[in-house]
PDB file of C-alpha atoms in Angstrom:
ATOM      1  CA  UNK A   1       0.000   0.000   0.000  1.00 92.00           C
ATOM      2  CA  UNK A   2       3.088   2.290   1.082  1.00 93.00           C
ATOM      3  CA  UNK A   3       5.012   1.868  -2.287  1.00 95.00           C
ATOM      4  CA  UNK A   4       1.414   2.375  -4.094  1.00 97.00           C
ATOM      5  CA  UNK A   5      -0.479   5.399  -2.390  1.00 96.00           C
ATOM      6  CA  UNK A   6       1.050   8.717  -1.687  1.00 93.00           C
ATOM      7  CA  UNK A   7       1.629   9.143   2.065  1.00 88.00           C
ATOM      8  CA  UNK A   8      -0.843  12.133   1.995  1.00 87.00           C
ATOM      9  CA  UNK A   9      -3.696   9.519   0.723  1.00 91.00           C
ATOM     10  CA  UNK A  10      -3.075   6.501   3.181  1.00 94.00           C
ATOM     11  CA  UNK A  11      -4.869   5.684   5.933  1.00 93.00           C
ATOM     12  CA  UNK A  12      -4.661   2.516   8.102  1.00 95.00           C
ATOM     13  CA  UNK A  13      -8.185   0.897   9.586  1.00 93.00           C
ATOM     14  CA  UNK A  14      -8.294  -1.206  12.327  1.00 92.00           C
ATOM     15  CA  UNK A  15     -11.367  -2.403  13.518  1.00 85.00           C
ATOM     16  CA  UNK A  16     -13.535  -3.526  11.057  1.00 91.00           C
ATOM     17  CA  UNK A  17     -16.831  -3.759  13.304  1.00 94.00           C
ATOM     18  CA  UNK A  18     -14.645  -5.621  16.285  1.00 93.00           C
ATOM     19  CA  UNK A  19     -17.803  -4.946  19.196  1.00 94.00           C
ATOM     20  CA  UNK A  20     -19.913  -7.875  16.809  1.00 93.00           C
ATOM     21  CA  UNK A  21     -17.271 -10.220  16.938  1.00 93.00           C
ATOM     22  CA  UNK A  22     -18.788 -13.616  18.075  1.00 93.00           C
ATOM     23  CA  UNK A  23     -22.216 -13.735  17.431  1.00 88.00           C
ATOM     24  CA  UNK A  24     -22.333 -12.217  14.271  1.00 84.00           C
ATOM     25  CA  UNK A  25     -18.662 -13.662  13.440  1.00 88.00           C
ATOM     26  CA  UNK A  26     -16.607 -16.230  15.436  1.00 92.00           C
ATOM     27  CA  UNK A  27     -13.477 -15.243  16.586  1.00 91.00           C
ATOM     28  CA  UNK A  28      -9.995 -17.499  17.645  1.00 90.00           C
ATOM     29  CA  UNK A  29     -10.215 -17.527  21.499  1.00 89.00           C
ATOM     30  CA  UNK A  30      -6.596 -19.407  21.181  1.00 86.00           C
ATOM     31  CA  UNK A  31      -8.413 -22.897  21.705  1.00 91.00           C
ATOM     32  CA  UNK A  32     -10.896 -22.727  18.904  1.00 93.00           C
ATOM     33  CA  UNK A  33     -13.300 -20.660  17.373  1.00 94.00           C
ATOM     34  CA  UNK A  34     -15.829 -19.000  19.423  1.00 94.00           C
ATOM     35  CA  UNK A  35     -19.516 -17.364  19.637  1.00 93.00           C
ATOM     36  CA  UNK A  36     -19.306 -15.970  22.635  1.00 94.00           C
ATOM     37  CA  UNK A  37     -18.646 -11.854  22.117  1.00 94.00           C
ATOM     38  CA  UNK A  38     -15.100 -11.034  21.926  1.00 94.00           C
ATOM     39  CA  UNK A  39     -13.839  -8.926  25.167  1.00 95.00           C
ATOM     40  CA  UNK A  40     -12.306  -5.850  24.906  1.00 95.00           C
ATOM     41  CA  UNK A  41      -9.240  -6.342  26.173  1.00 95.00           C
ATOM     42  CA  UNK A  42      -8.558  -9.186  23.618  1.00 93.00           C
ATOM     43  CA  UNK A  43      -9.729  -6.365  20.818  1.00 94.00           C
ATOM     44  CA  UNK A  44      -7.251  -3.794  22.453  1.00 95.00           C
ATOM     45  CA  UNK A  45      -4.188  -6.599  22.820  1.00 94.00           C
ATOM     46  CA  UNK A  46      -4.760  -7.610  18.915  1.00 92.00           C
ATOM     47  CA  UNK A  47      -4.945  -3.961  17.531  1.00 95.00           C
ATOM     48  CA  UNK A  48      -2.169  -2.397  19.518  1.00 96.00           C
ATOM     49  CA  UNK A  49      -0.049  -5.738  17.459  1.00 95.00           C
ATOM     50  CA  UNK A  50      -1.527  -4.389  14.202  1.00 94.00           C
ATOM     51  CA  UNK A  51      -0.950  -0.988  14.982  1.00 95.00           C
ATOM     52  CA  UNK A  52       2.858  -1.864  16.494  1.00 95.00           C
ATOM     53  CA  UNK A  53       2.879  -3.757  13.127  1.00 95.00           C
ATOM     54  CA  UNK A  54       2.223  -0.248  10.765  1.00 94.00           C
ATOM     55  CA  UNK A  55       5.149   0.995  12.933  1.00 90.00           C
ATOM     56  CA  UNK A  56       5.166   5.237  13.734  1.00 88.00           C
ATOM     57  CA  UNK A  57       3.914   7.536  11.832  1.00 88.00           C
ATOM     58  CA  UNK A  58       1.028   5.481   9.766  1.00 93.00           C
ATOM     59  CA  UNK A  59      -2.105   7.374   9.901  1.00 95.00           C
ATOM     60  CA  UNK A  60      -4.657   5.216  11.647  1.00 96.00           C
ATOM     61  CA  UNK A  61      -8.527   5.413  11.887  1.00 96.00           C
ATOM     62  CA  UNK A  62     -10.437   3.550  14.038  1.00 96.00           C
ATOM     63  CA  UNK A  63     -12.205   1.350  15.527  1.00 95.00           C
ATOM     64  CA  UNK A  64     -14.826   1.297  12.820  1.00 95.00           C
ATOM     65  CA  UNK A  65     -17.720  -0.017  15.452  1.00 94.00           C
ATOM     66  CA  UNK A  66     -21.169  -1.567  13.875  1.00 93.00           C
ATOM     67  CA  UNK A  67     -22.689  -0.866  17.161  1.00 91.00           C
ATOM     68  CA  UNK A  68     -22.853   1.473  20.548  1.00 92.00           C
ATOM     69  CA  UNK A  69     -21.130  -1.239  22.652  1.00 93.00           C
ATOM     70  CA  UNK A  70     -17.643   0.273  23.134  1.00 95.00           C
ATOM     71  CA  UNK A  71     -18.341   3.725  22.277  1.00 95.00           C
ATOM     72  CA  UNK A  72     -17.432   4.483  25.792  1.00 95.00           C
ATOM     73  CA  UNK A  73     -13.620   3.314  25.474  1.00 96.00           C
ATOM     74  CA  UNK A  74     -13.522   6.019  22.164  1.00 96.00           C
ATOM     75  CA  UNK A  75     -10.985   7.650  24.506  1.00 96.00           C
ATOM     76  CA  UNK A  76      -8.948   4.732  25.675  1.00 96.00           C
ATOM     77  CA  UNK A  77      -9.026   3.383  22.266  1.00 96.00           C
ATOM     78  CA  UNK A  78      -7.690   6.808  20.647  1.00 97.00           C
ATOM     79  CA  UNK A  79      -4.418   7.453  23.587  1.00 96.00           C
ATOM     80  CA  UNK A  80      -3.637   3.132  23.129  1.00 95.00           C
ATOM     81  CA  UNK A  81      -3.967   2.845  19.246  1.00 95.00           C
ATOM     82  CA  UNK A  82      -2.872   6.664  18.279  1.00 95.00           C
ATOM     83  CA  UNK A  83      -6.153   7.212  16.058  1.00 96.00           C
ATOM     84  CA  UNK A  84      -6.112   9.826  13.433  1.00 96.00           C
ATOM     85  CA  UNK A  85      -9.538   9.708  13.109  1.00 97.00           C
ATOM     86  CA  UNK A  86     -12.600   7.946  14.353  1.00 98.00           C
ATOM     87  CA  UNK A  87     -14.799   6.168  12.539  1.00 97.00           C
ATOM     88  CA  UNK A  88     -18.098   4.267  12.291  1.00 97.00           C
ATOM     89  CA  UNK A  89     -20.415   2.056  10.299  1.00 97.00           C
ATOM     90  CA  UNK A  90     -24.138   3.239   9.617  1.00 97.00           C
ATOM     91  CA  UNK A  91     -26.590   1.424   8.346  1.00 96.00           C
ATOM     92  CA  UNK A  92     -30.459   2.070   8.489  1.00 95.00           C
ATOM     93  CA  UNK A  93     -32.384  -0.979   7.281  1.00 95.00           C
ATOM     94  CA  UNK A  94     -31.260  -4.385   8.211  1.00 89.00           C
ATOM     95  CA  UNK A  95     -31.752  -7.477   5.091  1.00 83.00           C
ATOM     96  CA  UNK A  96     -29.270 -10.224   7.874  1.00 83.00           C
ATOM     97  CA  UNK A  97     -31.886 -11.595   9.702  1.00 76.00           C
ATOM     98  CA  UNK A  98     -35.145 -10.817   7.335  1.00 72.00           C
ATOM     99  CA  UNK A  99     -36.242  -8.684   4.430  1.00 70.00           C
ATOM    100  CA  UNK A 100     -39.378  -8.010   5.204  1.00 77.00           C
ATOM    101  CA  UNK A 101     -39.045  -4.227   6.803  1.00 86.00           C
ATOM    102  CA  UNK A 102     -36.238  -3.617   4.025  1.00 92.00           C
ATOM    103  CA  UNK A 103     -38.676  -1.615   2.017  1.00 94.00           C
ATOM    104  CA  UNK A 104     -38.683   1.777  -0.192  1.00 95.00           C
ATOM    105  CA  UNK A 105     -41.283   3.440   2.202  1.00 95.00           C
ATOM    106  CA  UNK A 106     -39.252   2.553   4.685  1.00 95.00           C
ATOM    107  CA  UNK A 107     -36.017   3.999   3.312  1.00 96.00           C
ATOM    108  CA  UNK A 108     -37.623   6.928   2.524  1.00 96.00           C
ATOM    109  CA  UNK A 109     -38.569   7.651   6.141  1.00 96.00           C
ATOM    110  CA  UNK A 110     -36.599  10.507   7.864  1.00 96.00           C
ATOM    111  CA  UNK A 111     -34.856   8.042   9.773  1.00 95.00           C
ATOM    112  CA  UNK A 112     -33.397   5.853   7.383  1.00 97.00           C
ATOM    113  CA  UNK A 113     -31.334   9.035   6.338  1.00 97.00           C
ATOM    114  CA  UNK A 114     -30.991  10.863  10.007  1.00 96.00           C
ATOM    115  CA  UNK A 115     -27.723  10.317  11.802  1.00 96.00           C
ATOM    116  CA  UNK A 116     -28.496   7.097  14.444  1.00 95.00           C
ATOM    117  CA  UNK A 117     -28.135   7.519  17.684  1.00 95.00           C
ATOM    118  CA  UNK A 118     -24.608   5.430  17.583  1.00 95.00           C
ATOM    119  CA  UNK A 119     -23.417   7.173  15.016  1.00 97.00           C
ATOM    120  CA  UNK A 120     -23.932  10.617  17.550  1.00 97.00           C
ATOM    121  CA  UNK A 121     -22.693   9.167  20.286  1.00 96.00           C
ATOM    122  CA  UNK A 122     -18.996   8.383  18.265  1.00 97.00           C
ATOM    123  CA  UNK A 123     -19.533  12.097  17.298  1.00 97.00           C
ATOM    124  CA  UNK A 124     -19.480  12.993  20.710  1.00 97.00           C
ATOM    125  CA  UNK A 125     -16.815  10.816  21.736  1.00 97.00           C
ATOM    126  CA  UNK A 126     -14.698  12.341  18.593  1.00 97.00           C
ATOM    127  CA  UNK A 127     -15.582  15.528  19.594  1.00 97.00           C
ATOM    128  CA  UNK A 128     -14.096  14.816  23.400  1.00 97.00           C
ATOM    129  CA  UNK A 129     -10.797  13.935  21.772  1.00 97.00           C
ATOM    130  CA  UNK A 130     -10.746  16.533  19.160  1.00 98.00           C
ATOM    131  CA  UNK A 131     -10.592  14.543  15.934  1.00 98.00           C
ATOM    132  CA  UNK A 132     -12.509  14.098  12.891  1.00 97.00           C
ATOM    133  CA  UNK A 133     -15.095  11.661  12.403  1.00 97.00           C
ATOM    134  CA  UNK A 134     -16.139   9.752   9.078  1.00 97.00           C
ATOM    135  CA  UNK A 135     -18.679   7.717   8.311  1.00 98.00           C
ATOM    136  CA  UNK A 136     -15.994   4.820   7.286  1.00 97.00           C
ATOM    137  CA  UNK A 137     -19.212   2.052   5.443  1.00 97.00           C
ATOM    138  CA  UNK A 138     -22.524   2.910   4.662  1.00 98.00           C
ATOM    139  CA  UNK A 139     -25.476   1.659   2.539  1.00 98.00           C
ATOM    140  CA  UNK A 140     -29.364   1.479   2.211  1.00 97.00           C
ATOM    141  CA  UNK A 141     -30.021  -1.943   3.427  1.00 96.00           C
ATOM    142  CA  UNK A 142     -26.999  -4.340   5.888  1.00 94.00           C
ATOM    143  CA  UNK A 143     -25.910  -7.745   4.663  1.00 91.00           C
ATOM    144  CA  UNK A 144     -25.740  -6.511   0.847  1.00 92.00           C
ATOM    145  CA  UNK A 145     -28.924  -4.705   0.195  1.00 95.00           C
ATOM    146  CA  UNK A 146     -32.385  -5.639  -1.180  1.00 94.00           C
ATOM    147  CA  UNK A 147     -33.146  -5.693  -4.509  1.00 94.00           C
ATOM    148  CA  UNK A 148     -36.169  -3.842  -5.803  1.00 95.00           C
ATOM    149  CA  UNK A 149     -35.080  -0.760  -2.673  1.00 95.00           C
ATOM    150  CA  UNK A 150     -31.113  -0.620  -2.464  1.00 96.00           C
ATOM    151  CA  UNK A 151     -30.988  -0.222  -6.669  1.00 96.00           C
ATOM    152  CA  UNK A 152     -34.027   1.742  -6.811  1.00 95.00           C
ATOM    153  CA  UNK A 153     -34.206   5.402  -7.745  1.00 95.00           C
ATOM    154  CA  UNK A 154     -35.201   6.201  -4.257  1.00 95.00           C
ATOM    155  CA  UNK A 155     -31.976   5.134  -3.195  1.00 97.00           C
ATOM    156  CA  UNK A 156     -30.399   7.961  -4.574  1.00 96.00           C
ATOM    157  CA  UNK A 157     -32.724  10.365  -2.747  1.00 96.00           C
ATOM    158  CA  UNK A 158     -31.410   8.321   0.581  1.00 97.00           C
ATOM    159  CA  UNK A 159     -27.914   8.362  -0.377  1.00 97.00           C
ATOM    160  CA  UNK A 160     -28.062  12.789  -1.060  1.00 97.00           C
ATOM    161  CA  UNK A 161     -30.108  13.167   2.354  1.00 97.00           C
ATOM    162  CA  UNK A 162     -27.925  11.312   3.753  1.00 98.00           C
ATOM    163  CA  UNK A 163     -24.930  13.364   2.852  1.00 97.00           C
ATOM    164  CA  UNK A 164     -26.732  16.117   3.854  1.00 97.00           C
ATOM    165  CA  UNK A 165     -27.493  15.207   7.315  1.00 97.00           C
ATOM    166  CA  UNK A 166     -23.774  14.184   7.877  1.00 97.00           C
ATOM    167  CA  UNK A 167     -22.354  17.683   6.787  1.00 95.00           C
ATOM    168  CA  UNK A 168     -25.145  19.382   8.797  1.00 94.00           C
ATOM    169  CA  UNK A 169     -23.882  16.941  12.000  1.00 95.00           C
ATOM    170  CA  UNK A 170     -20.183  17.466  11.426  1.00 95.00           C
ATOM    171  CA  UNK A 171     -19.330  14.383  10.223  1.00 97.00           C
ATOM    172  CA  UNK A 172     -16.132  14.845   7.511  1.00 94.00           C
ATOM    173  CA  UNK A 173     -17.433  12.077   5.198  1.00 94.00           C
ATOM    174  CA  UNK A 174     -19.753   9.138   4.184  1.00 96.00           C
ATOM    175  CA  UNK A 175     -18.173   6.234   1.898  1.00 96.00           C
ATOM    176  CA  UNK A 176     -20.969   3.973   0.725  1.00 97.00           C
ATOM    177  CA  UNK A 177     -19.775  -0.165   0.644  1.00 96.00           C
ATOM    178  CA  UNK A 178     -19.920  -1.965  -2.418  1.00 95.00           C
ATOM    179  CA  UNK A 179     -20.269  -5.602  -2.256  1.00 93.00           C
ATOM    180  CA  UNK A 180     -21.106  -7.081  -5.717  1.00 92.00           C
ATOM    181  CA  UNK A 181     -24.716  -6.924  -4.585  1.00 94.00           C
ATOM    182  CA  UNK A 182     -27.421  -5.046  -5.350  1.00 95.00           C
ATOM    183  CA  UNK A 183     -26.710  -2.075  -3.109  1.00 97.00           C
ATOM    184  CA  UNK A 184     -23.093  -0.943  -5.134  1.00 97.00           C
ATOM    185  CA  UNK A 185     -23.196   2.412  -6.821  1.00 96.00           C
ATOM    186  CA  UNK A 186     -21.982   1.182  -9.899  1.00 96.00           C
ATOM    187  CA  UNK A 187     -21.511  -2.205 -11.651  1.00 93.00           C
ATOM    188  CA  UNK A 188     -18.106  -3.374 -13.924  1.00 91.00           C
ATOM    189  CA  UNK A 189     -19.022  -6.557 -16.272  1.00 90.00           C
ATOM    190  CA  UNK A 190     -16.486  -7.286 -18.754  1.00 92.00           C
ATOM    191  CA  UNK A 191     -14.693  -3.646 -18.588  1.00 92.00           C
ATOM    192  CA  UNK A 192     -17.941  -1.853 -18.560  1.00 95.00           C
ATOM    193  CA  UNK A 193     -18.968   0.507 -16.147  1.00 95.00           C
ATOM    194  CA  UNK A 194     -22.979   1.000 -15.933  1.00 94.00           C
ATOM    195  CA  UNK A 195     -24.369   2.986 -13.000  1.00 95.00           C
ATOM    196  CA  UNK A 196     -27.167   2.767 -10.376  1.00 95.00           C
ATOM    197  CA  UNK A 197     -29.692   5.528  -8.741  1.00 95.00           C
ATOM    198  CA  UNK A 198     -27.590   5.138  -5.924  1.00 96.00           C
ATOM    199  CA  UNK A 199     -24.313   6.653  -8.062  1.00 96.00           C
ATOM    200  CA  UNK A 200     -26.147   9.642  -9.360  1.00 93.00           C
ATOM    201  CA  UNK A 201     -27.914  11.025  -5.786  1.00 94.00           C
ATOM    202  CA  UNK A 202     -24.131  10.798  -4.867  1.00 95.00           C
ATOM    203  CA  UNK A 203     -22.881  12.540  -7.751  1.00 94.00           C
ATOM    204  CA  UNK A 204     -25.572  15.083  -7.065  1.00 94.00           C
ATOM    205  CA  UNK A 205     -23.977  15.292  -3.888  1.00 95.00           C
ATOM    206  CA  UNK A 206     -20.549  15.806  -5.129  1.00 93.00           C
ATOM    207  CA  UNK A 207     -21.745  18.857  -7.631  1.00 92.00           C
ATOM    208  CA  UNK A 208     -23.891  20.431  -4.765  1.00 93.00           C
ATOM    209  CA  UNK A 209     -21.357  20.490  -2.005  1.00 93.00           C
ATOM    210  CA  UNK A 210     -18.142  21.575  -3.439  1.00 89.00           C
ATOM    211  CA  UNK A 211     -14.978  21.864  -1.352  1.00 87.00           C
ATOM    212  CA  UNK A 212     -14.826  25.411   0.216  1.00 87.00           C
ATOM    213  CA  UNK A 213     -18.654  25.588   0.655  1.00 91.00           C
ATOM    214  CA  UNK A 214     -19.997  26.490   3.895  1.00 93.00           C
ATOM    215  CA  UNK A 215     -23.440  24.615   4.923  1.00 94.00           C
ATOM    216  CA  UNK A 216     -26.059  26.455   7.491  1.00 95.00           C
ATOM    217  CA  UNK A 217     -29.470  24.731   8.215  1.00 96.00           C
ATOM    218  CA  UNK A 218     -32.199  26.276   7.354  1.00 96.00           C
ATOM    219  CA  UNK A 219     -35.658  26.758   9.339  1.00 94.00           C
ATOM    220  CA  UNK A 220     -38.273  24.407   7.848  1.00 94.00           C
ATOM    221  CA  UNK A 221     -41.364  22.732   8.800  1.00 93.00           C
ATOM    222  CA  UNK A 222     -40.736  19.383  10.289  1.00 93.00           C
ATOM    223  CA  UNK A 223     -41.720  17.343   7.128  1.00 95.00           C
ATOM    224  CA  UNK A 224     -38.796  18.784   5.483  1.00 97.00           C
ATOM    225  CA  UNK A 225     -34.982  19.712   6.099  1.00 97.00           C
ATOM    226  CA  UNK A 226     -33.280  22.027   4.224  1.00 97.00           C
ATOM    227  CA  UNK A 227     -30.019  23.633   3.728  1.00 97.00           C
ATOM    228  CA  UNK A 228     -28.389  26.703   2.793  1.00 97.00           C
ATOM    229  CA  UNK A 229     -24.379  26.162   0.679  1.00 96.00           C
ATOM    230  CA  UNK A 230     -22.473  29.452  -0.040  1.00 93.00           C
ATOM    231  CA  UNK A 231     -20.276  28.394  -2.140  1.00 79.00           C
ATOM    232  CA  UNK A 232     -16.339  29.125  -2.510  1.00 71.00           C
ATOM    233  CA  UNK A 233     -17.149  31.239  -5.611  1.00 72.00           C
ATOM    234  CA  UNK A 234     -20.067  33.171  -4.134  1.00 73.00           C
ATOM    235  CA  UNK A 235     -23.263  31.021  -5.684  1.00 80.00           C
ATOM    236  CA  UNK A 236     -25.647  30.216  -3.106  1.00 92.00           C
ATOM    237  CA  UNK A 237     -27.914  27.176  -3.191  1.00 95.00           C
ATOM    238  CA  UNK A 238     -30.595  26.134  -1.228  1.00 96.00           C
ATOM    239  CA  UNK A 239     -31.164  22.332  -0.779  1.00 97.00           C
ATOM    240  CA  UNK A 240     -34.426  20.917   0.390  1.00 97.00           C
ATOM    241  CA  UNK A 241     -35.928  18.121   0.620  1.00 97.00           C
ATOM    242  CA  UNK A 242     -39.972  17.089   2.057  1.00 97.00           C
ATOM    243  CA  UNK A 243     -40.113  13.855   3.945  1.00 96.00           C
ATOM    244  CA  UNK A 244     -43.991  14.555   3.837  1.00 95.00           C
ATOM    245  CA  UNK A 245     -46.579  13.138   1.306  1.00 94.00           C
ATOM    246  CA  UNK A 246     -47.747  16.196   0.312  1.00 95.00           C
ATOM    247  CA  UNK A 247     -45.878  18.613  -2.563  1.00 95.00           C
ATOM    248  CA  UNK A 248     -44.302  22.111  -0.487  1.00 95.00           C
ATOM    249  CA  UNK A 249     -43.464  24.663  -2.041  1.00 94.00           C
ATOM    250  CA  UNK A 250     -40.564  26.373  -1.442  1.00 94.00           C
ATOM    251  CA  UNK A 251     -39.888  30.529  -2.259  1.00 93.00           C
ATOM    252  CA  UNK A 252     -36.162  32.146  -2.565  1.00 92.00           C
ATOM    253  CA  UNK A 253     -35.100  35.045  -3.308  1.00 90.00           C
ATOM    254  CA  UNK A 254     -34.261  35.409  -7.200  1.00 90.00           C
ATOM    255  CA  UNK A 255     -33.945  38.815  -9.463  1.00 86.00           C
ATOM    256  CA  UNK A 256     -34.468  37.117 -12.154  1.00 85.00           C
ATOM    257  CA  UNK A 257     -34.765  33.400 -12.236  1.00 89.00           C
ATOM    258  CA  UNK A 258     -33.487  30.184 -10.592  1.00 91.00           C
ATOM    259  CA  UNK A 259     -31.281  26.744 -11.905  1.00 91.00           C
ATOM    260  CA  UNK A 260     -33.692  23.615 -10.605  1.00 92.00           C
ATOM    261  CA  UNK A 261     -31.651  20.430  -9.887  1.00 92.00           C
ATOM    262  CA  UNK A 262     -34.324  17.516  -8.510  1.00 92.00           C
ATOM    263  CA  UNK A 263     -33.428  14.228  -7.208  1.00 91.00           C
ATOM    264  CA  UNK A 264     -36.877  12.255  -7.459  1.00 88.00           C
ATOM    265  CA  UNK A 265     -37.434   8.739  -5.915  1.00 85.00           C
ATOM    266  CA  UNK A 266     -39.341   7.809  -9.145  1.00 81.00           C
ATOM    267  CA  UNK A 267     -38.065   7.962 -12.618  1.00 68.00           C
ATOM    268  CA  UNK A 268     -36.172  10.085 -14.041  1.00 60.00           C
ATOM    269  CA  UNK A 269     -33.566  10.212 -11.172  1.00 63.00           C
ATOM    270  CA  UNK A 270     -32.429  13.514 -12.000  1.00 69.00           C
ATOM    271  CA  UNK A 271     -34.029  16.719 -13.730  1.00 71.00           C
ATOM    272  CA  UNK A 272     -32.467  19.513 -14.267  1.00 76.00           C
ATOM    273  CA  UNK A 273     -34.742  22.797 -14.932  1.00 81.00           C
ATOM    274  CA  UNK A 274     -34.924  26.478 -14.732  1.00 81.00           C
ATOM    275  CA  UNK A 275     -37.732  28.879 -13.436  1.00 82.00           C
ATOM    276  CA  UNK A 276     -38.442  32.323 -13.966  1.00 81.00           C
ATOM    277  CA  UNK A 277     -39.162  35.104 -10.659  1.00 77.00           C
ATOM    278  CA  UNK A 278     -41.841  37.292 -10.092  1.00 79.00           C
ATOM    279  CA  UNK A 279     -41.576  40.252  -7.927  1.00 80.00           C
ATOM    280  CA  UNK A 280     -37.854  39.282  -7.165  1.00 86.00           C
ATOM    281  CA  UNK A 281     -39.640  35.723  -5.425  1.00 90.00           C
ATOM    282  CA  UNK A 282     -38.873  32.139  -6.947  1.00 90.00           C
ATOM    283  CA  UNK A 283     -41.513  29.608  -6.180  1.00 92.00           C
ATOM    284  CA  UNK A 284     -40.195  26.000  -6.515  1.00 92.00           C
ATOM    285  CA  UNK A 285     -42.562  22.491  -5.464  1.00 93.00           C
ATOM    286  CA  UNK A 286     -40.806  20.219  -3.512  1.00 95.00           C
ATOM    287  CA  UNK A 287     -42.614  16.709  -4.470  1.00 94.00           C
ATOM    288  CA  UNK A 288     -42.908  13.952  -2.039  1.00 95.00           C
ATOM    289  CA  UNK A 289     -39.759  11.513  -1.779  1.00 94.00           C
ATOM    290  CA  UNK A 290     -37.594  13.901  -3.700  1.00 95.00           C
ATOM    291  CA  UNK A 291     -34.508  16.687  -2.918  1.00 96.00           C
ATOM    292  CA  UNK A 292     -34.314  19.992  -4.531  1.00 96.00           C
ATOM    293  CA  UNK A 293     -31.592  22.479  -5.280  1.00 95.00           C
ATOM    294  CA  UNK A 294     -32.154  25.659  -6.355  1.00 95.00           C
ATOM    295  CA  UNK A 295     -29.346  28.210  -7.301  1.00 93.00           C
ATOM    296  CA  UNK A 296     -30.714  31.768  -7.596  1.00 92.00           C
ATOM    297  CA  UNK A 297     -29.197  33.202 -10.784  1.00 85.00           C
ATOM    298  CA  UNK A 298     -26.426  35.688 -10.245  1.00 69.00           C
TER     299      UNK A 298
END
């Protein structure tokens, strides 16, 4: 990795959702392999080895948890393994044990794109020791997605709120898991590259919130969420999206028009319009299941 990546790229992980270990995976107990969940002080003793393995000066991130079980020891963890950066795993529908609740109503609930309660908590505890904290494996549904929800366009409305609500919590970064399943952003078969929903909400994301950009959170009702980017070049945009089942409509402040950018959960993923203002006012409707940019025009 060292002779590969640039030293200002590379990070070391350790971790790897360690607080499951037995359970959901079995672990070597040196006599055999066990169910029974892993103690922390066995985690600690093996990833101060890997770490003492990466030698000084590797950038490490860690412990990449699935759970709230050892968000407590963030601190310990941080002073014993010399963490970088924390991280964490997030995701908001579960397909291991059943795929029944794994639906696209369900994904589509504020929720499912809302910053868990886990995921806060290693904020917190990031926040104590004064590092960053990413969002180190994410997706729509756990144990490789659903079909049908994870691939569907709705996914890409997930995937953008999602973003959102991370920048808006302080988190520095989401990376979304691929797994040769049905949640991955993008397929390769036979050299060619063919994209999901999932790819373009994220793209969206990528376009909307460029480096530089500073994000405030705006005052909506509480069927939507909405932010505010002033961007590095002096373009503001105003992101919204309604959780609700009802269309809002949404008015900013435009001298002469505004640049549309919609992220629906139903065919055609994207749309890209423009509207005209009256009075100095831009009225834009918000659908249902959807996220909306709109850039006043300079």
């Amino acid at each position: 990795a060292r002779s590969a990546i640039p030293s200002g790229l590379l990070s070391f992980e350790v971790g790897n959702e360690a607080d499951i270990d037995g359970p959901a995976v079995r672990w070597w107990n040196a006599t055999g392999q066990t169910r029974s969940l892993i103690p922390f002080s066995t985690y600690l003793d093996d990833a101060e080895a890997v770490v003492g393995q990466l030698g000084e000066g590797s950038d490490i991130e860690g412990p990449d948890f699935a759970t709230g079980r050892w968000i407590g020891d963030i601190p310990q963890l941080v002073a014993a393994l010399s963490l970088h950066t924390i991280d964490t795993h997030f995701y908001p529908l579960n397909a291991c044990t059943g795929l029944a609740a794994a639906t696209v109503a369900a994904l589509l609930r504020p929720g499912a794109s809302s910053l868990s309660p886990a995921v806060l908590a290693t904020l917190a505890a990031a926040r104590s020791v004064h590092l960053p904290m990413v969002i180190s494996e994410s997706n729509s549904v756990a144990c490789r997605g659903k079909a049908g929800v994870s691939d569907s366009p709705a996914a890409a409305v997930w995937g953008l709120r999602l973003v959102l609500n991370a920048v808006r919590g302080g988190v520095l970064s989401v990376r979304f898991h691929s797994s040769g399943s049905s949640y991955d952003p993008f397929v390769l078969d036979a050299g060619v590259v063919s994209t999901r929903p999932l790819y373009s909400g994220l793209e969206t994301a990528v376009q909307l919130l460029p480096i530089g950009s500073v994000v405030t959170t705006l005052q909506t009702p509480s069927t939507m969420m909405g932010v505010l980017v002033a961007g590095a070049g002096g373009a503001d945009t105003y992101i919204v999206t309604n959780y609700g089942k009802r269309p809002r409509a949404v008015s900013v402040v435009a001298k002469a028009g505004v640049r549309i950018v919609r992220v629906l959960d139903v065919d055609p993923v994207l749309v890209d319009q423009e509207a005209s203002a009256t009075g100095q006012t831009a009225t834009v409707t918000v659908a249902p299941g959807s996220v909306v940019a709109i850039t006043p025009d300079a």
